[in-house]
Amino acid sequence: MFIGDIVGAVGRNALKQMLPKLKLKHSPHFVVVNGENAAGGRGITAAIAKEFFELGVHGITMGNHTWDQKEIFDFIDEEERLIRPANFPKGTPGRGFTVIKGKENELVLINLQGRTFLPPLDCPFEKADEILHDLGKKYQYIIVDFHAEATSEKLAMGWYLDGRVSAVVGTHTHVQTHDERILPQGTAYISDVGMVGPRDGILGMERQSVIRKFRTQLPVRFVVDEGKWHFHAVVMEFDHNGLAKKIESIRIFEEDVLFD
Ligand SMILES: [Fe+2]
Ligand SMILES: [Fe+2]
């Protein structure tokens, strides 16, 4: 199960509420979340990462907000279950992929970031080749979180890695796309998983400040919105060769779970 960008306290509460129910329903071997917006919309702290792991999260991916909380430098080198985009410059703290050990099998988790409307990082396609080459044939289950803005760049990555990884799932836009599918060579794909957090903000942030920013072009400080949440994720199933048998998107509104 891959859960999209968790935004602020509202998003973290949604995860706390939904994860036990979703685990009962889907019995996932692995749960991965994108955590780049978990701390007030900006980055993640050690305490929040710990809270996620205690809830049963196996791995955390990040993105362009990786460094927003300064304390991440204190734990990113030690915490093997949290990864940041692999195509950040050489020498960057932390790691871009990791192997997560489950009860029965191992999952390779890779984080990459796009370069369209985002900073000019190393080539994510070349970086993917490099990592897959280094991993060799040892692992069947490989999931790539491609943290990118443009659907074209995400689709390009999906098709580029088709048959070479189990799944390419997009994050960063916070809006779930409706294009989940299994590509011809067996890779599960979705352009964006969507977010977990305030539903009536704009991508999770308080909407009046975002509207003001667009209208005035003045510097505006965004804060995470309050109120009701929505929750977006995908559940995937793979065969023994690590190829996809299923990808199903999940979209839940807070009011839909109030009475169960
Ligand atoms: Fe995000
Ligand atoms: Fe992002």
Coordinates of C-alpha atoms and ligand atoms in Angstrom, one line a residue:
M1 CA 0.0 0.0 0.0
F2 CA 1.4 3.4 -1.0
I3 CA -0.1 6.4 0.6
G4 CA 0.3 9.9 -0.9
D5 CA 1.8 13.0 0.6
I6 CA 0.7 13.3 4.3
V7 CA 0.0 17.0 4.9
G8 CA 0.3 18.5 8.4
A9 CA -1.6 17.5 11.6
V10 CA -4.9 16.9 9.7
G11 CA -3.1 14.5 7.4
R12 CA -1.3 12.7 10.3
N13 CA -4.7 12.3 12.1
A14 CA -6.3 10.9 9.0
L15 CA -3.4 8.3 8.7
K16 CA -3.9 7.4 12.4
Q17 CA -7.6 6.9 11.8
M18 CA -7.5 5.1 8.5
L19 CA -4.4 2.9 8.6
P20 CA -5.7 0.3 11.1
K21 CA -9.0 0.0 9.1
L22 CA -7.1 -0.3 5.7
K23 CA -4.7 -2.8 7.2
L24 CA -7.6 -5.0 8.2
K25 CA -9.2 -4.7 4.8
H26 CA -6.2 -5.2 2.6
S27 CA -3.6 -6.9 4.8
P28 CA -0.7 -5.2 3.0
H29 CA 2.8 -6.7 3.3
F30 CA 4.3 -3.2 3.1
V31 CA 2.9 0.2 3.8
V32 CA 4.8 3.2 2.4
V33 CA 3.9 6.9 2.8
N34 CA 5.3 10.1 1.3
G35 CA 6.2 12.3 4.3
E36 CA 7.6 15.4 2.7
N37 CA 4.7 17.6 4.0
A38 CA 4.1 15.9 7.3
A39 CA 5.4 18.6 9.6
G40 CA 3.2 21.7 9.1
G41 CA 3.3 21.1 5.4
R42 CA 7.1 21.3 5.3
G43 CA 9.4 18.4 5.8
I44 CA 9.3 15.8 8.5
T45 CA 10.7 15.6 12.1
A46 CA 12.1 12.5 13.9
A47 CA 9.1 12.4 16.2
I48 CA 6.7 12.3 13.2
A49 CA 8.7 9.6 11.5
K50 CA 8.6 7.6 14.7
E51 CA 4.9 8.0 14.9
F52 CA 4.5 6.7 11.4
F53 CA 6.6 3.7 12.0
E54 CA 4.7 2.9 15.2
L55 CA 1.4 3.1 13.2
G56 CA 2.8 0.3 11.0
V57 CA 4.4 2.3 8.2
H58 CA 7.5 0.4 6.7
G59 CA 9.0 3.1 4.6
I60 CA 8.8 6.9 4.1
T61 CA 9.7 8.7 0.9
M62 CA 10.3 12.4 0.5
G63 CA 10.6 15.0 -2.2
N64 CA 11.4 18.7 -2.8
H65 CA 10.5 19.5 0.9
T66 CA 13.0 17.1 2.3
W67 CA 15.2 19.7 4.0
D68 CA 12.5 22.0 5.3
Q69 CA 12.9 20.9 8.9
K70 CA 16.5 21.4 9.9
E71 CA 16.5 18.5 12.4
I72 CA 16.3 16.0 9.5
F73 CA 20.1 16.4 9.2
D74 CA 20.3 14.8 12.7
F75 CA 18.6 11.6 11.7
I76 CA 18.5 11.1 7.9
D77 CA 21.8 9.3 7.8
E78 CA 20.8 6.8 10.5
E79 CA 17.2 6.2 9.6
E80 CA 17.3 3.6 6.8
R81 CA 13.5 3.4 6.4
L82 CA 13.3 7.1 5.3
I83 CA 14.6 8.0 1.8
R84 CA 15.0 11.2 -0.2
P85 CA 15.2 11.6 -4.0
A86 CA 18.2 9.6 -5.2
N87 CA 19.1 12.1 -7.9
F88 CA 19.9 14.9 -5.4
P89 CA 23.6 16.0 -5.9
K90 CA 26.4 13.6 -4.9
G91 CA 27.3 13.9 -1.3
T92 CA 23.8 14.9 -0.2
P93 CA 22.9 13.4 3.3
G94 CA 20.7 10.4 3.5
R95 CA 19.9 7.8 0.9
G96 CA 17.9 7.6 -2.3
F97 CA 16.8 3.9 -2.0
T98 CA 16.5 1.3 0.6
V99 CA 15.7 -2.3 1.2
I100 CA 12.9 -2.9 3.6
K101 CA 12.6 -6.3 5.2
G102 CA 9.1 -7.7 5.7
K103 CA 7.9 -10.9 7.3
E104 CA 8.1 -13.0 4.1
N105 CA 10.0 -10.8 1.5
E106 CA 12.0 -7.7 0.9
L107 CA 10.9 -4.5 -0.8
V108 CA 13.2 -2.1 -2.6
L109 CA 12.0 1.4 -2.3
I110 CA 13.4 4.1 -4.6
N111 CA 12.7 7.8 -4.5
L112 CA 13.4 10.0 -7.6
Q113 CA 12.5 13.6 -8.3
G114 CA 11.4 15.1 -11.6
R115 CA 13.1 18.1 -13.2
T116 CA 10.2 19.7 -15.0
F117 CA 9.1 22.9 -13.0
L118 CA 11.4 21.7 -10.2
P119 CA 15.1 22.3 -9.5
P120 CA 17.6 21.0 -12.1
L121 CA 18.7 17.8 -10.4
D122 CA 20.7 14.9 -11.9
C123 CA 18.9 13.0 -14.5
P124 CA 16.3 10.8 -12.8
F125 CA 16.2 8.3 -15.7
E126 CA 20.0 7.7 -15.5
K127 CA 19.8 7.5 -11.7
A128 CA 17.2 4.8 -12.0
D129 CA 19.4 2.9 -14.4
E130 CA 22.3 3.2 -12.1
I131 CA 20.4 2.0 -9.0
L132 CA 18.8 -0.9 -10.9
H133 CA 22.2 -1.9 -12.3
D134 CA 23.7 -1.9 -8.9
L135 CA 20.8 -3.9 -7.4
G136 CA 21.3 -6.6 -10.0
K137 CA 18.8 -9.5 -10.1
K138 CA 18.6 -10.0 -6.4
Y139 CA 15.2 -8.3 -5.7
Q140 CA 11.8 -8.9 -7.2
Y141 CA 9.8 -6.2 -5.6
I142 CA 10.9 -2.7 -6.5
I143 CA 8.7 0.4 -6.0
V144 CA 9.7 3.8 -7.3
D145 CA 8.1 7.0 -5.9
F146 CA 8.6 9.5 -8.7
H147 CA 8.1 12.9 -7.1
A148 CA 7.4 15.1 -10.0
E149 CA 5.2 17.9 -11.3
A150 CA 4.6 17.1 -15.0
T151 CA 2.3 14.1 -15.9
S152 CA 4.4 13.8 -19.1
E153 CA 7.6 13.3 -17.1
K154 CA 5.9 10.8 -14.9
L155 CA 4.5 8.8 -17.8
A156 CA 7.9 8.8 -19.4
M157 CA 9.4 7.3 -16.2
G158 CA 6.6 4.7 -16.0
W159 CA 7.2 3.6 -19.6
Y160 CA 11.0 3.8 -19.2
L161 CA 10.9 1.4 -16.3
D162 CA 8.1 -0.8 -17.5
G163 CA 9.0 -4.4 -16.8
R164 CA 12.1 -3.4 -14.8
V165 CA 10.3 -2.5 -11.6
S166 CA 7.1 -3.5 -9.9
A167 CA 5.6 -0.1 -9.7
V168 CA 6.1 3.6 -10.6
V169 CA 3.9 5.8 -8.5
G170 CA 3.8 9.5 -8.7
T171 CA 3.7 12.0 -5.8
H172 CA 4.0 15.8 -5.3
T173 CA 0.9 17.2 -7.1
H174 CA -1.4 16.2 -4.2
V175 CA -4.2 15.6 -6.7
Q176 CA -4.9 11.9 -7.4
T177 CA -5.0 11.0 -11.1
H178 CA -7.4 8.5 -12.5
D179 CA -4.9 6.7 -14.8
E180 CA -3.8 3.8 -12.6
R181 CA -3.0 0.8 -14.8
I182 CA -0.6 -2.0 -15.4
L183 CA 1.8 -1.3 -18.3
P184 CA 2.4 -4.0 -20.9
Q185 CA 5.6 -5.4 -19.4
G186 CA 4.0 -5.6 -15.9
T187 CA 4.8 -2.4 -14.0
A188 CA 2.0 -0.9 -12.0
Y189 CA 1.6 2.8 -12.7
I190 CA -0.3 6.0 -11.5
S191 CA 0.7 9.5 -12.3
D192 CA -0.1 10.8 -8.9
V193 CA -1.3 8.9 -5.8
G194 CA -2.8 12.1 -4.3
M195 CA -2.6 13.5 -0.7
V196 CA -3.7 12.8 2.8
G197 CA -4.8 16.0 4.6
P198 CA -7.1 19.0 4.5
R199 CA -9.7 18.6 1.8
D200 CA -10.9 22.2 1.5
G201 CA -7.6 23.9 1.3
I202 CA -5.5 24.1 -1.9
L203 CA -3.2 21.1 -2.0
G204 CA -3.6 21.1 1.8
M205 CA -2.8 24.7 2.4
E206 CA -5.2 27.4 3.7
R207 CA -6.9 28.5 0.5
Q208 CA -7.3 32.3 1.0
S209 CA -3.5 32.7 1.2
V210 CA -3.0 30.7 -1.9
I211 CA -5.7 32.7 -3.8
R212 CA -4.0 35.9 -2.5
K213 CA -0.7 34.7 -3.8
F214 CA -2.1 34.0 -7.3
R215 CA -3.9 37.4 -7.4
T216 CA -1.3 39.7 -5.9
Q217 CA 2.0 37.9 -6.8
L218 CA 3.2 39.2 -3.4
P219 CA 5.1 36.9 -1.0
V220 CA 2.6 35.0 1.1
R221 CA 3.3 32.5 3.9
F222 CA 1.2 29.4 3.4
V223 CA -0.1 27.5 6.4
V224 CA -1.7 24.1 6.5
D225 CA -5.5 24.3 6.4
E226 CA -7.7 22.9 9.1
G227 CA -11.0 21.1 8.8
K228 CA -12.0 17.8 7.2
W229 CA -9.5 15.5 5.5
H230 CA -9.4 13.4 2.4
F231 CA -7.2 10.3 2.0
H232 CA -5.6 9.0 -1.2
A233 CA -3.5 5.9 -1.7
V234 CA -3.0 2.9 -4.0
V235 CA -3.0 -0.8 -3.2
M236 CA -1.0 -3.0 -5.4
E237 CA -0.5 -6.8 -5.8
F238 CA 2.5 -8.4 -7.4
D239 CA 3.3 -12.0 -8.6
H240 CA 6.4 -13.9 -7.6
N241 CA 8.4 -12.2 -10.3
G242 CA 7.5 -8.9 -8.8
L243 CA 5.2 -8.0 -11.7
A244 CA 1.9 -6.3 -11.1
K245 CA -1.3 -8.2 -10.8
K246 CA -3.4 -5.3 -9.5
I247 CA -3.3 -1.6 -8.8
E248 CA -6.3 0.0 -7.2
S249 CA -6.7 3.6 -6.1
I250 CA -8.3 4.5 -2.8
R251 CA -10.0 7.8 -2.1
I252 CA -11.8 8.4 1.2
F253 CA -13.5 11.4 2.6
E254 CA -13.6 12.0 6.4
E255 CA -17.4 12.0 6.6
D256 CA -17.6 8.6 4.9
V257 CA -15.9 6.8 7.8
L258 CA -17.6 8.6 10.7
F259 CA -20.1 5.9 11.5
D260 CA -18.3 2.7 10.9
Ligands
FE1 FE 3.9 17.2 -1.4
FE2 FE 6.6 17.9 -3.4

